[in-house]
mmCIF file of C-alpha atoms in Angstrom:
data_model
loop_
_atom_site.group_PDB
_atom_site.id
_atom_site.type_symbol
_atom_site.label_atom_id
_atom_site.label_comp_id
_atom_site.label_asym_id
_atom_site.label_seq_id
_atom_site.Cartn_x
_atom_site.Cartn_y
_atom_site.Cartn_z
ATOM 1 C CA UNK N 1 7.535 -3.603 -1.379
ATOM 2 C CA UNK N 2 5.621 -3.976 1.783
ATOM 3 C CA UNK N 3 2.050 -4.902 2.650
ATOM 4 C CA UNK N 4 -0.289 -2.131 3.715
ATOM 5 C CA UNK N 5 -1.468 -2.711 7.287
ATOM 6 C CA UNK N 6 -4.494 -1.371 9.096
ATOM 7 C CA UNK N 7 -4.222 -0.519 12.759
ATOM 8 C CA UNK N 8 -7.436 -0.758 14.688
ATOM 9 C CA UNK N 9 -8.109 1.022 17.957
ATOM 10 C CA UNK N 10 -8.747 4.421 19.439
ATOM 11 C CA UNK N 11 -5.797 6.773 19.940
ATOM 12 C CA UNK N 12 -5.285 9.653 22.317
ATOM 13 C CA UNK N 13 -3.079 12.341 20.813
ATOM 14 C CA UNK N 14 -1.258 14.616 23.216
ATOM 15 C CA UNK N 15 1.356 17.272 22.620
ATOM 16 C CA UNK N 16 1.885 18.505 26.131
ATOM 17 C CA UNK N 17 3.443 17.185 29.311
ATOM 18 C CA UNK N 18 1.190 16.219 32.208
ATOM 19 C CA UNK N 19 1.722 14.497 35.546
ATOM 20 C CA UNK N 20 -0.075 11.389 34.243
ATOM 21 C CA UNK N 21 0.810 8.948 31.505
ATOM 22 C CA UNK N 22 -0.951 9.380 28.182
ATOM 23 C CA UNK N 23 -1.145 7.537 24.881
ATOM 24 C CA UNK N 24 0.479 9.632 22.171
ATOM 25 C CA UNK N 25 0.716 9.235 18.408
ATOM 26 C CA UNK N 26 3.592 10.534 16.277
ATOM 27 C CA UNK N 27 3.661 10.323 12.474
ATOM 28 C CA UNK N 28 6.093 11.331 9.758
ATOM 29 C CA UNK N 29 8.199 10.123 6.844
ATOM 30 C CA UNK N 30 11.371 8.080 6.531
ATOM 31 C CA UNK N 31 12.931 6.001 3.736
ATOM 32 C CA UNK N 32 10.342 7.316 1.294
ATOM 33 C CA UNK N 33 7.478 5.897 3.355
ATOM 34 C CA UNK N 34 5.506 6.781 6.486
ATOM 35 C CA UNK N 35 5.942 5.946 10.147
ATOM 36 C CA UNK N 36 3.194 5.688 12.764
ATOM 37 C CA UNK N 37 4.249 5.402 16.383
ATOM 38 C CA UNK N 38 1.868 5.035 19.315
ATOM 39 C CA UNK N 39 3.014 4.807 22.926
ATOM 40 C CA UNK N 40 1.954 5.310 26.507
ATOM 41 C CA UNK N 41 4.353 8.011 27.633
ATOM 42 C CA UNK N 42 5.202 8.457 31.305
ATOM 43 C CA UNK N 43 4.032 11.865 32.496
ATOM 44 C CA UNK N 44 2.440 12.436 29.091
ATOM 45 C CA UNK N 45 5.673 13.633 27.455
ATOM 46 C CA UNK N 46 5.671 13.758 23.660
ATOM 47 C CA UNK N 47 8.858 12.049 22.458
ATOM 48 C CA UNK N 48 8.743 13.019 18.796
ATOM 49 C CA UNK N 49 11.903 15.167 18.991
ATOM 50 C CA UNK N 50 13.885 12.222 20.359
ATOM 51 C CA UNK N 51 12.300 9.869 17.819
ATOM 52 C CA UNK N 52 13.078 12.191 14.908
ATOM 53 C CA UNK N 53 16.695 12.519 16.043
ATOM 54 C CA UNK N 54 17.146 8.743 16.001
ATOM 55 C CA UNK N 55 15.368 8.458 12.649
ATOM 56 C CA UNK N 56 17.729 11.055 11.198
ATOM 57 C CA UNK N 57 20.739 9.023 12.320
ATOM 58 C CA UNK N 58 19.278 5.924 10.666
ATOM 59 C CA UNK N 59 18.436 7.804 7.481
ATOM 60 C CA UNK N 60 22.068 8.884 7.221
ATOM 61 C CA UNK N 61 23.093 5.270 7.486
ATOM 62 C CA UNK N 62 20.610 3.457 5.228
ATOM 63 C CA UNK N 63 18.908 5.851 2.821
ATOM 64 C CA UNK N 64 20.065 5.551 -0.786
ATOM 65 C CA UNK N 65 18.241 8.858 -1.415
ATOM 66 C CA UNK N 66 20.822 10.682 0.732
ATOM 67 C CA UNK N 67 24.119 11.231 -1.099
ATOM 68 C CA UNK N 68 25.982 11.590 2.201
ATOM 69 C CA UNK N 69 24.555 8.440 3.796
ATOM 70 C CA UNK N 70 26.835 5.551 4.693
ATOM 71 C CA UNK N 71 25.251 3.205 2.161
ATOM 72 C CA UNK N 72 25.446 5.786 -0.640
ATOM 73 C CA UNK N 73 29.160 6.245 -0.019
ATOM 74 C CA UNK N 74 29.662 2.480 0.051
ATOM 75 C CA UNK N 75 27.898 2.253 -3.310
ATOM 76 C CA UNK N 76 30.041 4.994 -4.856
ATOM 77 C CA UNK N 77 33.231 3.525 -3.341
ATOM 78 C CA UNK N 78 33.963 6.611 -1.263
ATOM 79 C CA UNK N 79 35.912 6.384 1.946
ATOM 80 C CA UNK N 80 33.410 6.170 4.798
ATOM 81 C CA UNK N 81 33.367 5.267 8.468
ATOM 82 C CA UNK N 82 30.779 2.533 8.941
ATOM 83 C CA UNK N 83 28.505 3.189 11.912
ATOM 84 C CA UNK N 84 27.198 0.480 14.238
ATOM 85 C CA UNK N 85 23.769 0.649 12.575
ATOM 86 C CA UNK N 86 25.199 -0.301 9.190
ATOM 87 C CA UNK N 87 27.468 -3.016 10.581
ATOM 88 C CA UNK N 88 24.658 -4.643 12.574
ATOM 89 C CA UNK N 89 22.300 -4.667 9.605
ATOM 90 C CA UNK N 90 24.955 -5.907 7.179
ATOM 91 C CA UNK N 91 25.896 -8.817 9.427
ATOM 92 C CA UNK N 92 22.251 -9.817 9.884
ATOM 93 C CA UNK N 93 21.635 -9.567 6.144
ATOM 94 C CA UNK N 94 24.578 -11.851 5.398
ATOM 95 C CA UNK N 95 23.352 -14.326 8.026
ATOM 96 C CA UNK N 96 19.884 -14.515 6.429
ATOM 97 C CA UNK N 97 21.469 -14.770 2.961
ATOM 98 C CA UNK N 98 23.402 -17.823 4.110
ATOM 99 C CA UNK N 99 20.335 -19.417 5.703
ATOM 100 C CA UNK N 100 18.169 -18.848 2.618
ATOM 101 C CA UNK N 101 20.869 -19.834 0.101
ATOM 102 C CA UNK N 102 20.875 -16.361 -1.404
ATOM 103 C CA UNK N 103 17.120 -15.813 -1.634
ATOM 104 C CA UNK N 104 17.751 -12.749 0.522
ATOM 105 C CA UNK N 105 20.506 -10.612 -0.967
ATOM 106 C CA UNK N 106 21.205 -6.920 -0.342
ATOM 107 C CA UNK N 107 23.381 -6.773 -3.481
ATOM 108 C CA UNK N 108 20.334 -7.234 -5.748
ATOM 109 C CA UNK N 109 19.996 -3.460 -6.318
ATOM 110 C CA UNK N 110 21.372 -3.391 -9.915
ATOM 111 C CA UNK N 111 18.844 -6.025 -11.004
ATOM 112 C CA UNK N 112 15.924 -4.301 -9.287
ATOM 113 C CA UNK N 113 16.908 -0.975 -10.845
ATOM 114 C CA UNK N 114 17.125 -2.543 -14.301
ATOM 115 C CA UNK N 115 13.626 -4.023 -14.130
ATOM 116 C CA UNK N 116 12.148 -0.838 -12.644
ATOM 117 C CA UNK N 117 9.267 -0.476 -10.215
ATOM 118 C CA UNK N 118 6.483 -2.823 -11.240
ATOM 119 C CA UNK N 119 8.752 -4.148 -14.033
ATOM 120 C CA UNK N 120 8.070 -1.024 -16.098
ATOM 121 C CA UNK N 121 11.372 -1.480 -17.973
ATOM 122 C CA UNK N 122 10.856 -5.134 -18.837
ATOM 123 C CA UNK N 123 10.848 -4.409 -22.581
ATOM 124 C CA UNK N 124 14.475 -3.301 -22.184
ATOM 125 C CA UNK N 125 15.557 -6.518 -20.493
ATOM 126 C CA UNK N 126 17.748 -8.908 -22.457
ATOM 127 C CA UNK N 127 19.562 -12.073 -21.430
ATOM 128 C CA UNK N 128 22.851 -10.285 -22.123
ATOM 129 C CA UNK N 129 21.916 -7.479 -19.724
ATOM 130 C CA UNK N 130 20.869 -9.935 -17.004
ATOM 131 C CA UNK N 131 24.087 -11.914 -17.379
ATOM 132 C CA UNK N 132 26.137 -8.743 -17.023
ATOM 133 C CA UNK N 133 24.236 -7.678 -13.890
ATOM 134 C CA UNK N 134 24.524 -11.134 -12.311
ATOM 135 C CA UNK N 135 28.289 -10.702 -12.444
ATOM 136 C CA UNK N 136 28.006 -7.806 -9.996
ATOM 137 C CA UNK N 137 25.322 -9.440 -7.844
ATOM 138 C CA UNK N 138 25.752 -11.961 -5.045
ATOM 139 C CA UNK N 139 25.985 -11.667 -1.283
ATOM 140 C CA UNK N 140 29.129 -13.821 -1.251
ATOM 141 C CA UNK N 141 30.916 -11.172 -3.371
ATOM 142 C CA UNK N 142 30.760 -8.533 -0.638
ATOM 143 C CA UNK N 143 32.362 -8.766 2.798
ATOM 144 C CA UNK N 144 32.930 -6.787 5.966
ATOM 145 C CA UNK N 145 36.607 -6.704 6.923
ATOM 146 C CA UNK N 146 38.148 -4.424 9.560
ATOM 147 C CA UNK N 147 35.000 -2.255 9.573
ATOM 148 C CA UNK N 148 35.279 -1.785 5.807
ATOM 149 C CA UNK N 149 33.050 -3.122 3.026
ATOM 150 C CA UNK N 150 35.078 -5.088 0.500
ATOM 151 C CA UNK N 151 33.348 -5.577 -2.873
ATOM 152 C CA UNK N 152 34.553 -8.090 -5.443
ATOM 153 C CA UNK N 153 33.533 -5.620 -8.145
ATOM 154 C CA UNK N 154 33.421 -1.835 -7.616
ATOM 155 C CA UNK N 155 30.169 -1.644 -9.621
ATOM 156 C CA UNK N 156 28.314 -3.608 -6.942
ATOM 157 C CA UNK N 157 25.567 -1.728 -5.128
ATOM 158 C CA UNK N 158 23.865 -2.498 -1.829
ATOM 159 C CA UNK N 159 20.280 -1.797 -0.827
ATOM 160 C CA UNK N 160 19.106 -2.566 2.708
ATOM 161 C CA UNK N 161 15.500 -1.475 2.205
ATOM 162 C CA UNK N 162 14.322 -5.065 2.793
ATOM 163 C CA UNK N 163 15.799 -5.149 6.284
ATOM 164 C CA UNK N 164 16.447 -1.557 7.415
ATOM 165 C CA UNK N 165 12.811 -0.647 8.086
ATOM 166 C CA UNK N 166 12.440 -3.626 10.396
ATOM 167 C CA UNK N 167 15.706 -2.791 12.134
ATOM 168 C CA UNK N 168 14.586 0.817 12.523
ATOM 169 C CA UNK N 169 11.357 -0.350 14.180
ATOM 170 C CA UNK N 170 13.461 -2.315 16.668
ATOM 171 C CA UNK N 171 15.664 0.668 17.468
ATOM 172 C CA UNK N 172 12.749 3.066 17.934
ATOM 173 C CA UNK N 173 11.140 0.479 20.186
ATOM 174 C CA UNK N 174 14.359 0.342 22.201
ATOM 175 C CA UNK N 175 14.357 4.140 22.447
ATOM 176 C CA UNK N 176 10.800 4.176 23.762
ATOM 177 C CA UNK N 177 11.630 1.494 26.294
ATOM 178 C CA UNK N 178 14.641 3.512 27.491
ATOM 179 C CA UNK N 179 12.304 6.478 27.973
ATOM 180 C CA UNK N 180 10.134 4.383 30.256
ATOM 181 C CA UNK N 181 7.410 3.398 27.779
ATOM 182 C CA UNK N 182 6.071 -0.086 28.472
ATOM 183 C CA UNK N 183 3.218 -0.026 25.971
ATOM 184 C CA UNK N 184 3.896 0.964 22.370
ATOM 185 C CA UNK N 185 3.480 0.143 18.708
ATOM 186 C CA UNK N 186 6.031 1.204 16.086
ATOM 187 C CA UNK N 187 5.109 0.875 12.402
ATOM 188 C CA UNK N 188 7.326 1.910 9.494
ATOM 189 C CA UNK N 189 6.186 1.145 5.965
ATOM 190 C CA UNK N 190 4.225 -1.872 7.167
ATOM 191 C CA UNK N 191 6.835 -3.320 9.531
ATOM 192 C CA UNK N 192 5.708 -3.474 13.146
ATOM 193 C CA UNK N 193 7.029 -3.804 16.680
ATOM 194 C CA UNK N 194 4.389 -4.128 19.408
ATOM 195 C CA UNK N 195 4.968 -4.132 23.151
ATOM 196 C CA UNK N 196 2.460 -4.267 25.972
ATOM 197 C CA UNK N 197 -1.113 -3.198 25.325
ATOM 198 C CA UNK N 198 -3.130 -0.433 23.696
ATOM 199 C CA UNK N 199 -5.161 2.242 25.479
ATOM 200 C CA UNK N 200 -7.966 -0.237 26.110
ATOM 201 C CA UNK N 201 -5.606 -2.621 27.867
ATOM 202 C CA UNK N 202 -5.727 -5.175 25.054
ATOM 203 C CA UNK N 203 -3.257 -6.497 22.501
ATOM 204 C CA UNK N 204 -2.513 -4.201 19.571
ATOM 205 C CA UNK N 205 -4.864 -5.237 16.779
ATOM 206 C CA UNK N 206 -3.571 -5.373 13.216
ATOM 207 C CA UNK N 207 -5.295 -6.197 9.957
ATOM 208 C CA UNK N 208 -3.515 -7.925 7.056
ATOM 209 C CA UNK N 209 -5.029 -6.770 3.790
ATOM 210 C CA UNK N 210 -5.833 -9.020 0.840
ATOM 211 C CA UNK N 211 -3.667 -8.820 -2.269
ATOM 212 C CA UNK N 212 -6.113 -7.207 -4.702
ATOM 213 C CA UNK N 213 -5.100 -5.654 -8.025
ATOM 214 C CA UNK N 214 -8.424 -3.823 -8.277
ATOM 215 C CA UNK N 215 -8.425 -2.218 -4.839
ATOM 216 C CA UNK N 216 -7.143 1.076 -3.527
ATOM 217 C CA UNK N 217 -5.863 1.850 -0.044
ATOM 218 C CA UNK N 218 -9.147 3.411 0.991
ATOM 219 C CA UNK N 219 -11.219 0.278 0.489
ATOM 220 C CA UNK N 220 -8.853 -2.535 1.340
ATOM 221 C CA UNK N 221 -10.445 -5.784 2.441
ATOM 222 C CA UNK N 222 -8.791 -7.661 5.276
ATOM 223 C CA UNK N 223 -7.506 -11.191 4.869
ATOM 224 C CA UNK N 224 -7.000 -11.571 8.627
ATOM 225 C CA UNK N 225 -7.052 -9.636 11.888
ATOM 226 C CA UNK N 226 -4.511 -10.545 14.537
ATOM 227 C CA UNK N 227 -3.636 -9.473 18.051
ATOM 228 C CA UNK N 228 0.038 -8.613 18.475
ATOM 229 C CA UNK N 229 1.761 -8.310 21.837
ATOM 230 C CA UNK N 230 5.498 -8.322 22.592
ATOM 231 C CA UNK N 231 6.303 -9.402 19.042
ATOM 232 C CA UNK N 232 7.500 -7.981 15.741
ATOM 233 C CA UNK N 233 5.813 -8.490 12.393
ATOM 234 C CA UNK N 234 6.803 -7.857 8.782
ATOM 235 C CA UNK N 235 4.989 -8.505 5.520
ATOM 236 C CA UNK N 236 6.403 -8.695 2.020
ATOM 237 C CA UNK N 237 4.060 -8.550 -0.954
ATOM 238 C CA UNK N 238 2.385 -5.190 -1.410
ATOM 239 C CA UNK N 239 -1.381 -4.928 -1.870
ATOM 240 C CA UNK N 240 -0.837 -4.553 -5.634
ATOM 241 C CA UNK N 241 2.595 -6.127 -5.785
ATOM 242 C CA UNK N 242 1.816 -8.752 -8.415
ATOM 243 C CA UNK N 243 1.019 -9.009 -12.085
ATOM 244 C CA UNK N 244 -1.110 -11.362 -14.181
ATOM 245 C CA UNK N 245 0.358 -13.398 -17.037
ATOM 246 C CA UNK N 246 -1.566 -16.100 -18.894
ATOM 247 C CA UNK N 247 -4.285 -15.928 -16.271
ATOM 248 C CA UNK N 248 -1.948 -16.524 -13.327
ATOM 249 C CA UNK N 249 -0.797 -14.067 -10.650
ATOM 250 C CA UNK N 250 2.898 -13.553 -9.931
ATOM 251 C CA UNK N 251 4.543 -11.333 -7.332
ATOM 252 C CA UNK N 252 6.721 -8.386 -8.391
ATOM 253 C CA UNK N 253 9.796 -10.024 -6.901
ATOM 254 C CA UNK N 254 13.240 -10.502 -8.455
ATOM 255 C CA UNK N 255 15.155 -13.713 -7.792
ATOM 256 C CA UNK N 256 18.732 -12.589 -7.013
ATOM 257 C CA UNK N 257 20.170 -15.825 -8.378
ATOM 258 C CA UNK N 258 18.397 -15.932 -11.752
ATOM 259 C CA UNK N 259 17.990 -12.190 -12.254
ATOM 260 C CA UNK N 260 14.402 -12.693 -13.422
ATOM 261 C CA UNK N 261 11.012 -12.293 -11.711
ATOM 262 C CA UNK N 262 9.938 -15.246 -9.608
ATOM 263 C CA UNK N 263 7.044 -17.287 -10.966
ATOM 264 C CA UNK N 264 5.267 -19.068 -8.175
ATOM 265 C CA UNK N 265 1.987 -18.897 -6.307
ATOM 266 C CA UNK N 266 3.042 -16.921 -3.212
ATOM 267 C CA UNK N 267 1.509 -13.419 -3.146
ATOM 268 C CA UNK N 268 2.201 -12.309 0.416
ATOM 269 C CA UNK N 269 4.461 -13.475 3.249
ATOM 270 C CA UNK N 270 3.942 -12.317 6.832
ATOM 271 C CA UNK N 271 6.516 -13.249 9.464
ATOM 272 C CA UNK N 272 6.366 -12.903 13.244
ATOM 273 C CA UNK N 273 9.610 -12.869 15.238
ATOM 274 C CA UNK N 274 11.068 -11.481 18.438
ATOM 275 C CA UNK N 275 12.717 -8.673 16.454
ATOM 276 C CA UNK N 276 11.544 -6.890 13.323
ATOM 277 C CA UNK N 277 14.931 -7.001 11.618
ATOM 278 C CA UNK N 278 14.645 -10.796 11.446
ATOM 279 C CA UNK N 279 10.972 -10.731 10.425
ATOM 280 C CA UNK N 280 11.656 -8.175 7.676
ATOM 281 C CA UNK N 281 14.498 -10.121 6.078
ATOM 282 C CA UNK N 282 12.747 -13.486 6.098
ATOM 283 C CA UNK N 283 9.500 -12.049 4.730
ATOM 284 C CA UNK N 284 11.476 -10.834 1.708
ATOM 285 C CA UNK N 285 13.340 -14.117 1.337
ATOM 286 C CA UNK N 286 10.139 -16.147 1.417
ATOM 287 C CA UNK N 287 8.697 -14.086 -1.424
ATOM 288 C CA UNK N 288 11.663 -15.201 -3.513
ATOM 289 C CA UNK N 289 11.578 -18.832 -2.412
ATOM 290 C CA UNK N 290 7.891 -19.543 -2.996
ATOM 291 C CA UNK N 291 5.330 -21.408 -0.924
ATOM 292 C CA UNK N 292 6.734 -24.933 -0.628
ATOM 293 C CA UNK N 293 10.337 -23.984 0.106
ATOM 294 C CA UNK N 294 9.243 -21.234 2.504
ATOM 295 C CA UNK N 295 7.069 -23.605 4.518
ATOM 296 C CA UNK N 296 9.933 -26.073 4.853
ATOM 297 C CA UNK N 297 12.489 -23.441 5.862
ATOM 298 C CA UNK N 298 10.145 -21.620 8.237
ATOM 299 C CA UNK N 299 9.686 -24.859 10.172
ATOM 300 C CA UNK N 300 13.450 -25.036 10.720
ATOM 301 C CA UNK N 301 13.989 -21.474 11.965
ATOM 302 C CA UNK N 302 13.454 -21.132 15.731
ATOM 303 C CA UNK N 303 11.251 -18.319 16.981
ATOM 304 C CA UNK N 304 9.340 -17.356 13.841
ATOM 305 C CA UNK N 305 5.736 -17.854 12.759
ATOM 306 C CA UNK N 306 4.393 -17.338 9.231
ATOM 307 C CA UNK N 307 1.195 -16.460 7.383
ATOM 308 C CA UNK N 308 1.276 -16.962 3.613
ATOM 309 C CA UNK N 309 -1.312 -15.861 1.029
ATOM 310 C CA UNK N 310 -1.074 -17.669 -2.295
ATOM 311 C CA UNK N 311 -3.053 -18.331 -5.459
ATOM 312 C CA UNK N 312 -2.810 -21.526 -7.512
ATOM 313 C CA UNK N 313 -3.609 -21.358 -11.231
ATOM 314 C CA UNK N 314 -5.598 -18.140 -10.961
ATOM 315 C CA UNK N 315 -7.819 -19.481 -8.193
ATOM 316 C CA UNK N 316 -9.101 -17.531 -5.212
ATOM 317 C CA UNK N 317 -6.553 -16.633 -2.562
ATOM 318 C CA UNK N 318 -5.616 -19.461 -0.240
ATOM 319 C CA UNK N 319 -3.933 -19.345 3.152
ATOM 320 C CA UNK N 320 -1.198 -21.227 4.955
ATOM 321 C CA UNK N 321 -0.192 -20.327 8.501
ATOM 322 C CA UNK N 322 2.003 -21.964 11.106
ATOM 323 C CA UNK N 323 0.415 -23.581 14.123
ATOM 324 C CA UNK N 324 1.204 -20.881 16.688
ATOM 325 C CA UNK N 325 0.177 -18.079 14.316
ATOM 326 C CA UNK N 326 -3.373 -19.392 14.479
ATOM 327 C CA UNK N 327 -3.552 -18.423 18.161
ATOM 328 C CA UNK N 328 -3.205 -14.747 17.218
ATOM 329 C CA UNK N 329 -6.009 -14.629 14.632
ATOM 330 C CA UNK N 330 -9.144 -12.955 15.929
#
């Protein structure tokens, strides 16, 4: 579940080729969410056809909604040729799983499915069910050998939604760069890659919205506004991605190791990194780990900056951010 982001700045939309560069905006859907891509295109060429072609390739690798996708065939134990997209993402996911001691785990799908979106099936949850699902959960129980996924149990299911959107942002950014675009912003479901500057010649400006269980998208209040340039950003903790129990807020996040929802104060984790794949995975992991552990680990990982929103004992939202993140806040 990913934080809703506001992008601030004027856009010039062009659908025709000219002899001059022009800022263009392309929008659409992928992975059950929306993408928004803005770029200064050389000669004013609209690149949406090329973008859509790459997005289709990625959908057929990572989308669990597509029966013929690579990940769907892995989950149903069908013979499948793993593409380089899948292999790259799997290896990165396993790396982050190791670093976070399993807080990030792409094998958590059976547990997430059992609880349901927003924990709507929680009345069906029993300790016996959780114990049975934990048997088929665990990143160490799945391996990549000779370009084949080896699962300890055939019932295991993978879900890369917590890393694939970030990786897709990186790849679309690479595509734009190959087409000669030096200034662009790629956003997919709240994950962002920003390069160069916007039409006004300034850093891309992004608003991080407050977690608010009473708000709708149309009237979101901003917790912070930052300027992003030549960086990637991902946020975990949707604008309504928490629930209240005994007067305290908890995020709608499943701990892969316990099988139960986490119960800590962290409501939203934003991560900056050089690539969005890394930012995406760690933002998810931090939402599992909680505030104190996330602060400690984030200080040990080179090249990332963090911005955490948390609430102690039902109090007003509080903020923690790393030292270099402060330089980006406007």
